[in-house]
Amino acid sequence: MKLSESVLIQGLRSIVGEANVLLGEQISDDFLKERRGRFSSQTMGVVMPGTAEEVSALVRFCKQNSLPIVPQGGNTGVCGAAVSVEDSVIVNLARLNQIRKVDATGFTMEAEAGCILANLQAAAKESNLYLPLSLGAEGTCQIGGNLSTNAGGVNVLRYGNARDLVLGLEVVLPNGDIWNGLNALRKNNTGYDLKNLFVGAEGTLGIITSVVLKLFPLPVHRSTVLIAMESVENAVELFSRTRKETSDFASSFELMSRVCVESAFQNIPDCKDFFDQPYPWYVLMELGDSTRDGISQQLSESFLESAFEDGIVIDAVLATSEKQSQEMWRLREAIVEAQLYEGKSIKNDVSVPLDCIAEFVEQSISTLESLIPGIRPFAYGHIGDGNIHLNLSQPRDMDGDEFFGRWHEVTDIVHEITDGLNGSFSAEHGIGLLKLREMTRYKSSVELELMRSLKMALDPDNIMNPGKVLPGSSH
Ligand code: FAD
Ligand code: S2G
Ligand code: ZN
């Protein structure tokens, strides 16, 4: 028998306390707004548990009353995975924000899932260690969300994505059981690698309540270089030299097209052009090391020298101060913000084999320009990972909503080209609600069946983030 809403709310309040159940007007946009305006949330309420035990009690209560749950972190996801599309309960983990331990000997950190990523980076740095997961939303996103989306960001090149940084998890399962998998050992070969079920599951298999992360030596010496070149081919050629000539000291290799930086100069006040003339393509490269005397700057210089000699780069600026390095990074991160000033934007987050990047960019842009004349391609992103954000801003003279209405037409073209190059339609942002069509189109029936059987085994009542990731999984 379904309890009435008021009885359900009373039940939720009895678990987390009245102040930690937000209803109606109490629920700010922080919990409901989906960043790209493609989905809207309607939820019975936002519940903010303070401990894993409260999360467990919440899940048991929701399961008993077949009340769907949407786990939520910082709500910075861009695929609609943390929105509540039916009468469900948003469980936001913000109150689970304790940093439990930084182990400078074992190079690990244990923290609760609601910790903001930037706070964890700072805590590692205080112990002279480095948490390399870094992305534009790091001031808001939570580590639980980062693992649940298997976030990438700007340092994947050297340190891997979220999946590569996690040693252990504590998870509340859809039946309310708490799985304590807070392993801090580098080697622990005891059965299935359960943590990897939940990394990238986007809240559909359980709620992450704590994590154990790998830490690294803090790169006390950094070399940040902004490089100009004629073509994407040159950028890929430059990258292939980077790994060999800087022996993997390069942590970032970010591509930016002229359209991107031009928009940043025009729309974002503190962005500056480091060159005295425009160039078609740029790469922001960063090396880092923790050696005594530092080798990054010298490595950059010798690397650039040979790249100039071989005509791969046409200009370059090496940051000579921390301030200049930050100004270069500001330019890169400003591209996301700048697009907001350019009208409606149709977004892509694809990856292709590195030797296909140039073909992907050229083929996609030429196809889309003939389909929608005046379309403005923002091509940028983590080229070292084969991950390009080919975002398309509307033609200046086109109605924004009309353009936005062609989202699937445009992304289908990009995904078809990506698939033809053996790429992936989602490199780092995940699936959520946004890419269910692509899951049906590009994942094999074997893969989809395997995912469905895992979902059925763990969440037979389908209360965990229903409708996300798996096509046809609405509650
Ligand atoms: P939310 O958006 O709250 O949730 C995302 C998913 O995780 C949902 O499915 C939710 O149910 C689930 N979830 C959240 N917390 C938990 C938990 N504790 N247990 C289980 N499931 C949970 N992403 C990248 O990969 N690389 C980038 O470079 C990048 N740059 C960005 C830049 C900007 C400016 C913005 C706005 C976003 C960017 N993103 C990027 C996307 C986004 O920040 C990441 O996907 C991030 O990992 C989401 O974390 P979150 O805490 O905001 O999660
Ligand atoms: C990036 C940000 C998300 C977006 O800047 O690397 O992942 O808005 C993207 O495209
Ligand atoms: Zn990205």
XYZ file of C-alpha atoms and ligand atoms in Angstrom:
539
model
C 0.000 0.000 0.000
C 1.543 3.322 -1.104
C 1.939 5.728 1.835
C 0.689 9.275 1.367
C 3.288 11.905 0.530
C 3.035 13.503 3.979
C 3.647 10.169 5.684
C 6.613 9.534 3.365
C 8.059 12.938 4.213
C 7.579 12.242 7.901
C 9.457 8.996 7.430
C 12.357 10.746 5.653
C 12.512 13.395 8.380
C 12.634 10.728 11.083
C 15.870 9.424 9.473
C 17.843 12.591 8.716
C 16.092 15.221 10.849
C 13.522 17.769 9.685
C 16.099 20.399 8.696
C 17.701 17.972 6.244
C 14.587 17.350 4.178
C 14.055 20.245 1.751
C 10.627 20.691 0.185
C 9.066 23.045 -2.378
C 10.465 26.580 -2.079
C 13.300 25.348 0.128
C 14.785 23.570 -2.901
C 17.139 25.969 -4.712
C 18.251 25.771 -8.296
C 21.546 24.291 -7.076
C 19.671 20.991 -6.705
C 17.292 21.301 -9.645
C 18.978 23.223 -12.471
C 20.461 21.058 -15.213
C 23.416 22.949 -16.635
C 22.531 22.741 -20.271
C 18.832 23.395 -19.884
C 17.918 20.162 -21.617
C 16.135 18.530 -18.657
C 14.121 19.814 -15.725
C 13.776 18.165 -12.337
C 10.588 17.546 -10.450
C 11.215 15.951 -7.092
C 9.260 15.165 -3.965
C 12.108 16.533 -1.911
C 15.848 16.812 -1.405
C 17.182 14.738 1.477
C 20.640 15.387 2.938
C 21.911 12.502 5.102
C 24.849 13.066 7.445
C 26.255 9.537 7.699
C 26.473 6.316 5.693
C 24.121 4.758 8.261
C 21.518 7.437 7.505
C 21.995 6.798 3.779
C 21.422 3.112 4.452
C 18.251 3.776 6.454
C 17.025 6.128 3.703
C 17.558 3.512 1.022
C 15.758 0.841 3.056
C 12.852 3.240 3.616
C 12.673 4.190 -0.090
C 12.879 0.547 -1.136
C 10.050 -0.399 1.240
C 7.925 2.386 -0.197
C 9.137 1.984 -3.828
C 10.310 5.556 -3.819
C 12.950 6.131 -6.548
C 16.220 7.783 -5.439
C 18.433 10.167 -7.422
C 21.889 10.325 -5.811
C 23.358 13.798 -6.255
C 26.740 15.420 -5.726
C 27.551 18.929 -6.916
C 24.970 18.765 -9.739
C 27.607 19.821 -12.278
C 27.013 16.796 -14.507
C 26.160 17.664 -18.117
C 24.131 14.602 -19.171
C 21.068 14.997 -16.948
C 22.145 12.091 -14.736
C 21.408 13.901 -11.471
C 18.032 15.291 -12.421
C 14.857 13.813 -11.053
C 12.507 13.120 -13.945
C 9.768 11.524 -11.888
C 8.402 11.766 -8.411
C 11.570 10.662 -6.686
C 13.778 11.737 -3.822
C 17.040 13.538 -4.541
C 19.620 12.300 -2.030
C 22.344 14.925 -1.951
C 25.604 13.847 -0.296
C 26.905 17.336 0.596
C 26.780 16.660 4.370
C 29.127 13.677 4.022
C 32.111 16.001 3.768
C 34.751 14.701 6.161
C 38.305 14.185 4.990
C 39.203 11.213 7.154
C 42.873 10.588 6.463
C 45.812 11.590 4.260
C 48.505 8.917 4.364
C 51.822 10.481 3.283
C 53.593 7.145 3.495
C 51.116 5.116 1.504
C 50.210 8.052 -0.795
C 46.478 7.634 -0.161
C 43.559 9.737 1.042
C 40.288 8.573 2.618
C 37.334 10.939 2.407
C 33.556 11.010 2.421
C 31.774 11.179 -0.913
C 30.335 14.655 -0.432
C 33.744 16.331 -0.252
C 34.197 19.028 -2.881
C 37.022 18.062 -5.255
C 38.912 21.348 -4.757
C 38.934 20.780 -0.979
C 40.482 17.357 -1.464
C 43.118 18.782 -3.814
C 43.975 21.354 -1.129
C 44.120 18.750 1.644
C 46.527 16.627 -0.396
C 48.706 19.677 -1.102
C 48.872 20.496 2.613
C 50.626 17.152 3.040
C 52.867 17.941 0.074
C 51.017 15.375 -2.033
C 48.974 15.694 -5.226
C 45.443 14.648 -6.092
C 45.605 15.032 -9.891
C 41.865 14.831 -10.725
C 41.180 18.338 -12.083
C 38.268 19.727 -14.098
C 36.544 23.051 -14.596
C 33.792 22.215 -12.057
C 36.228 21.280 -9.271
C 35.005 24.043 -6.996
C 31.528 22.520 -6.886
C 31.588 18.859 -7.900
C 31.877 16.211 -5.214
C 34.279 13.264 -5.273
C 31.307 10.864 -5.123
C 29.961 12.422 -8.312
C 33.409 12.381 -9.900
C 33.695 8.641 -9.334
C 30.111 8.008 -10.298
C 30.714 9.703 -13.644
C 34.288 8.434 -13.959
C 35.289 12.043 -14.577
C 38.248 12.884 -16.813
C 39.508 16.465 -16.851
C 42.861 17.957 -17.783
C 45.379 15.554 -16.189
C 44.155 12.214 -17.552
C 47.148 12.111 -19.861
C 49.566 11.361 -17.055
C 47.385 10.203 -14.148
C 44.324 8.585 -15.743
C 40.676 9.354 -15.094
C 38.702 8.940 -11.857
C 38.627 5.168 -12.247
C 42.403 5.019 -12.261
C 42.655 7.038 -9.057
C 40.379 5.016 -6.783
C 41.617 2.251 -4.489
C 38.499 1.642 -2.405
C 34.859 2.606 -1.961
C 32.155 2.409 0.631
C 28.771 2.050 -1.085
C 25.173 1.778 0.137
C 23.579 -0.842 -2.082
C 19.986 -0.631 -3.382
C 18.868 -3.002 -0.577
C 20.337 -0.671 2.045
C 23.359 -2.819 2.869
C 26.602 -0.906 3.398
C 29.485 -2.434 1.439
C 32.741 -1.422 3.100
C 35.309 -1.738 0.348
C 37.592 1.003 1.717
C 40.725 -0.762 0.570
C 43.953 1.259 0.741
C 46.242 -1.503 -0.518
C 47.865 -1.214 -3.943
C 47.525 -4.986 -4.257
C 44.424 -6.810 -3.122
C 43.476 -9.539 -5.531
C 40.500 -11.121 -3.770
C 37.672 -11.857 -6.162
C 35.747 -9.537 -8.467
C 36.892 -5.893 -8.587
C 33.626 -4.681 -7.066
C 34.551 -0.981 -6.803
C 34.684 -0.754 -10.576
C 31.012 -1.662 -10.788
C 30.124 1.638 -9.141
C 32.696 3.880 -10.851
C 30.924 5.310 -13.888
C 27.557 3.764 -12.925
C 26.066 7.253 -12.512
C 24.218 6.349 -9.308
C 22.278 3.470 -10.864
C 23.861 0.684 -8.777
C 24.319 2.284 -5.376
C 25.283 5.418 -3.425
C 29.007 6.007 -2.854
C 29.503 7.236 0.715
C 33.319 7.170 1.077
C 36.364 6.750 -1.097
C 40.058 5.883 -0.866
C 42.093 7.665 -3.523
C 45.635 7.341 -4.814
C 47.847 10.380 -4.288
C 51.021 11.361 -6.132
C 54.177 13.407 -5.558
C 53.341 17.129 -5.708
C 54.830 18.575 -8.936
C 56.720 21.477 -7.336
C 58.196 22.443 -10.694
C 55.747 23.197 -13.510
C 56.240 24.308 -17.073
C 53.173 25.711 -18.815
C 53.443 26.404 -22.516
C 50.984 27.946 -24.942
C 51.820 26.763 -28.448
C 50.440 28.039 -31.787
C 50.232 25.905 -34.908
C 48.706 25.730 -38.355
C 46.666 22.556 -38.091
C 45.199 19.807 -35.906
C 47.577 17.425 -37.690
C 50.462 19.456 -36.257
C 48.882 19.254 -32.801
C 48.647 15.462 -33.011
C 52.188 15.204 -34.367
C 53.361 17.432 -31.512
C 51.593 15.250 -28.975
C 53.196 12.073 -30.274
C 56.616 13.726 -29.756
C 55.650 14.985 -26.305
C 55.443 11.586 -24.692
C 58.760 10.445 -26.177
C 60.724 13.624 -25.617
C 59.427 14.564 -22.180
C 59.251 10.963 -20.883
C 55.708 11.304 -19.605
C 56.290 14.424 -17.521
C 53.499 16.032 -19.576
C 50.268 16.012 -17.554
C 48.084 18.171 -19.868
C 47.800 18.714 -23.582
C 44.713 20.780 -24.335
C 43.648 21.737 -27.865
C 41.917 25.088 -28.539
C 40.765 26.444 -31.904
C 40.893 30.138 -32.819
C 37.089 30.329 -32.579
C 37.374 29.245 -28.943
C 40.049 31.678 -27.817
C 38.527 34.522 -29.843
C 35.247 34.045 -27.975
C 37.104 33.969 -24.658
C 38.908 37.247 -25.464
C 35.605 38.877 -26.431
C 33.427 37.592 -23.615
C 35.600 36.873 -20.582
C 37.213 40.010 -19.116
C 40.429 38.613 -17.647
C 41.436 36.605 -20.733
C 44.418 37.804 -22.722
C 46.034 36.925 -26.038
C 49.661 35.906 -25.482
C 50.540 36.407 -29.140
C 50.592 39.535 -31.322
C 48.725 37.838 -34.161
C 45.908 35.254 -34.487
C 46.734 31.618 -35.202
C 44.329 28.842 -36.277
C 45.108 26.325 -33.517
C 46.640 26.333 -30.048
C 47.777 23.740 -27.546
C 48.151 24.366 -23.839
C 50.753 21.929 -22.559
C 51.877 21.430 -19.007
C 54.793 19.442 -17.613
C 55.422 18.879 -13.923
C 58.046 17.227 -11.739
C 59.038 16.905 -8.115
C 62.801 16.524 -8.652
C 65.123 18.623 -6.500
C 66.257 21.120 -9.138
C 63.354 20.777 -11.568
C 63.611 19.611 -15.146
C 60.253 20.587 -16.597
C 61.212 24.012 -17.945
C 64.375 22.673 -19.566
C 62.459 19.732 -21.057
C 59.904 22.161 -22.523
C 62.592 24.332 -24.043
C 64.430 21.483 -25.758
C 61.155 19.937 -26.864
C 59.988 23.182 -28.437
C 63.330 23.783 -30.090
C 63.125 20.584 -32.122
C 59.426 21.177 -32.874
C 60.280 24.623 -34.281
C 63.148 23.169 -36.310
C 60.795 20.619 -37.823
C 58.178 23.267 -38.609
C 55.476 21.723 -36.418
C 54.861 24.838 -34.347
C 54.783 28.463 -35.492
C 54.929 30.273 -32.177
C 55.053 29.529 -28.456
C 55.094 31.269 -25.070
C 56.595 29.558 -22.035
C 55.069 30.837 -18.798
C 57.790 32.531 -16.760
C 55.751 32.836 -13.592
C 52.981 31.079 -11.675
C 50.791 34.054 -12.549
C 51.366 33.616 -16.270
C 50.717 29.884 -15.981
C 47.413 30.627 -14.285
C 46.534 33.167 -17.005
C 47.088 30.477 -19.646
C 44.855 28.049 -17.759
C 42.273 30.777 -17.299
C 42.090 31.085 -21.083
C 41.501 27.325 -21.423
C 38.793 27.122 -18.762
C 37.138 30.343 -20.011
C 36.129 28.570 -23.223
C 33.296 26.774 -21.386
C 31.951 30.054 -19.997
C 32.478 32.005 -23.256
C 30.128 29.694 -25.156
C 27.284 30.887 -22.914
C 27.576 34.307 -24.599
C 27.350 32.833 -28.098
C 23.693 31.749 -27.987
C 22.590 28.137 -28.012
C 25.316 25.498 -28.129
C 25.024 21.859 -29.155
C 27.639 19.908 -27.217
C 29.732 16.853 -27.959
C 32.116 14.855 -25.828
C 33.695 12.230 -28.066
C 36.976 10.349 -28.247
C 38.678 8.887 -31.290
C 42.034 7.134 -31.845
C 44.708 9.841 -31.828
C 45.678 9.264 -35.443
C 42.044 9.994 -36.425
C 41.621 13.297 -34.552
C 42.395 15.537 -37.510
C 40.074 13.552 -39.792
C 37.335 13.667 -37.145
C 37.593 17.448 -36.721
C 37.798 18.229 -40.426
C 35.039 15.822 -41.503
C 32.674 16.887 -38.714
C 33.130 20.610 -39.234
C 32.792 20.470 -43.038
C 29.671 18.250 -42.825
C 28.016 20.470 -40.230
C 28.911 23.712 -42.015
C 27.159 22.497 -45.164
C 24.189 21.250 -43.131
C 23.745 24.497 -41.189
C 25.599 27.388 -42.855
C 26.925 29.828 -40.270
C 27.218 27.194 -37.543
C 30.231 28.057 -35.341
C 32.417 25.102 -34.308
C 34.160 25.319 -30.927
C 36.738 22.527 -31.160
C 38.726 22.086 -27.964
C 39.594 19.659 -25.199
C 41.805 16.876 -24.002
C 43.470 15.955 -27.290
C 46.081 13.836 -25.496
C 43.251 11.476 -24.521
C 41.726 11.604 -28.012
C 38.853 13.498 -26.349
C 37.447 16.411 -28.338
C 34.611 18.661 -27.215
C 33.254 19.669 -30.621
C 30.598 22.105 -29.436
C 28.552 23.927 -32.065
C 27.295 27.450 -31.406
C 24.280 28.642 -33.335
C 24.623 30.770 -36.471
C 24.311 34.407 -35.374
C 21.282 34.947 -37.619
C 19.405 31.796 -36.553
C 16.697 31.455 -33.892
C 18.311 29.805 -30.854
C 15.436 27.446 -30.112
C 15.237 26.390 -33.765
C 18.957 25.612 -33.647
C 18.677 23.797 -30.275
C 15.844 21.750 -31.771
C 18.381 20.221 -34.167
C 20.453 18.800 -31.288
C 19.992 15.144 -32.236
C 20.431 15.820 -35.958
C 23.765 17.506 -35.267
C 25.022 15.061 -32.634
C 23.952 12.093 -34.798
C 26.294 13.337 -37.518
C 29.148 13.760 -35.033
C 28.498 10.347 -33.473
C 28.297 8.620 -36.859
C 31.667 10.078 -37.868
C 33.067 9.137 -34.440
C 31.739 5.593 -34.728
C 33.172 5.302 -38.238
C 36.574 6.095 -36.733
C 36.124 3.505 -33.960
C 35.604 6.226 -31.405
C 33.269 6.663 -28.447
C 30.164 8.865 -28.295
C 30.891 9.651 -24.648
C 34.514 10.175 -23.656
C 34.194 11.489 -20.115
C 30.781 13.037 -19.301
C 28.786 9.795 -19.225
C 25.300 8.932 -20.428
C 22.623 10.189 -17.997
C 19.448 10.914 -19.918
C 21.277 12.657 -22.735
C 22.789 9.698 -24.567
C 20.264 6.888 -24.148
C 19.660 6.906 -27.924
C 23.356 6.405 -28.536
C 23.488 3.529 -26.019
C 20.819 1.770 -28.079
C 22.502 2.602 -31.361
C 26.139 1.899 -30.605
C 26.327 -0.577 -27.703
C 25.976 -4.245 -28.684
C 22.984 -6.238 -27.422
C 25.453 -8.398 -25.473
C 26.792 -5.323 -23.651
C 23.334 -3.919 -22.971
C 22.087 -7.302 -21.704
C 25.122 -7.651 -19.455
C 24.528 -4.174 -18.010
C 20.822 -4.936 -17.506
C 21.603 -8.211 -15.690
C 24.003 -6.373 -13.360
C 21.351 -3.732 -12.721
C 18.737 -6.444 -12.073
C 21.047 -8.314 -9.722
C 21.843 -5.257 -7.609
C 18.662 -3.212 -7.952
C 15.749 -5.512 -8.847
C 13.232 -2.873 -7.696
C 14.933 -0.267 -9.910
C 14.905 2.437 -7.259
C 18.472 3.669 -7.908
C 18.455 6.544 -10.391
C 15.922 4.864 -12.713
C 15.887 5.874 -16.370
C 19.547 6.850 -16.488
C 22.359 5.137 -18.429
C 20.285 2.125 -19.500
C 17.676 2.683 -22.200
C 14.191 1.623 -21.080
C 15.077 1.592 -17.370
C 12.554 4.181 -16.166
C 10.839 3.292 -12.903
P 26.338 15.268 -10.104
O 26.185 16.102 -11.319
O 25.671 15.671 -8.851
O 25.901 13.749 -10.452
C 26.480 13.143 -11.588
C 26.134 11.649 -11.546
O 26.764 11.047 -10.423
C 24.643 11.354 -11.397
O 24.346 10.155 -12.067
C 24.467 11.137 -9.898
O 23.378 10.287 -9.628
C 25.779 10.465 -9.562
N 26.237 10.685 -8.206
C 26.573 11.864 -7.614
N 27.032 11.646 -6.356
C 26.967 10.281 -6.153
C 27.297 9.402 -5.073
N 27.814 9.866 -3.932
N 27.087 8.066 -5.232
C 26.589 7.570 -6.393
N 26.255 8.348 -7.452
C 26.456 9.680 -7.318
N 33.497 16.324 -16.611
C 34.630 15.668 -17.002
O 34.673 14.422 -16.962
N 35.738 16.355 -17.448
C 35.785 17.706 -17.505
O 36.770 18.285 -17.931
C 34.633 18.419 -17.058
N 34.646 19.767 -17.032
C 33.527 20.427 -16.596
C 33.554 21.828 -16.567
C 32.429 22.531 -16.145
C 32.476 24.034 -16.089
C 31.249 21.832 -15.772
C 30.023 22.558 -15.322
C 31.216 20.439 -15.794
C 32.348 19.732 -16.212
N 32.357 18.334 -16.235
C 33.489 17.663 -16.639
C 31.142 17.567 -15.876
C 30.949 17.293 -14.353
O 31.611 18.268 -13.593
C 31.462 15.910 -13.966
O 30.664 14.934 -14.585
C 31.480 15.685 -12.443
O 32.167 14.479 -12.172
C 30.097 15.597 -11.821
O 30.247 15.605 -10.405
P 29.043 16.093 -9.470
O 29.432 15.893 -8.042
O 28.606 17.449 -9.884
O 27.905 15.032 -9.822
C 35.745 20.723 -20.629
C 33.384 20.944 -19.917
C 31.973 20.532 -20.041
C 31.326 21.272 -21.208
O 35.791 21.948 -20.615
O 36.718 19.964 -20.637
O 34.423 18.764 -20.196
O 30.558 22.177 -20.921
C 34.361 20.082 -20.685
O 31.617 20.953 -22.350
Zn 36.332 17.932 -20.783
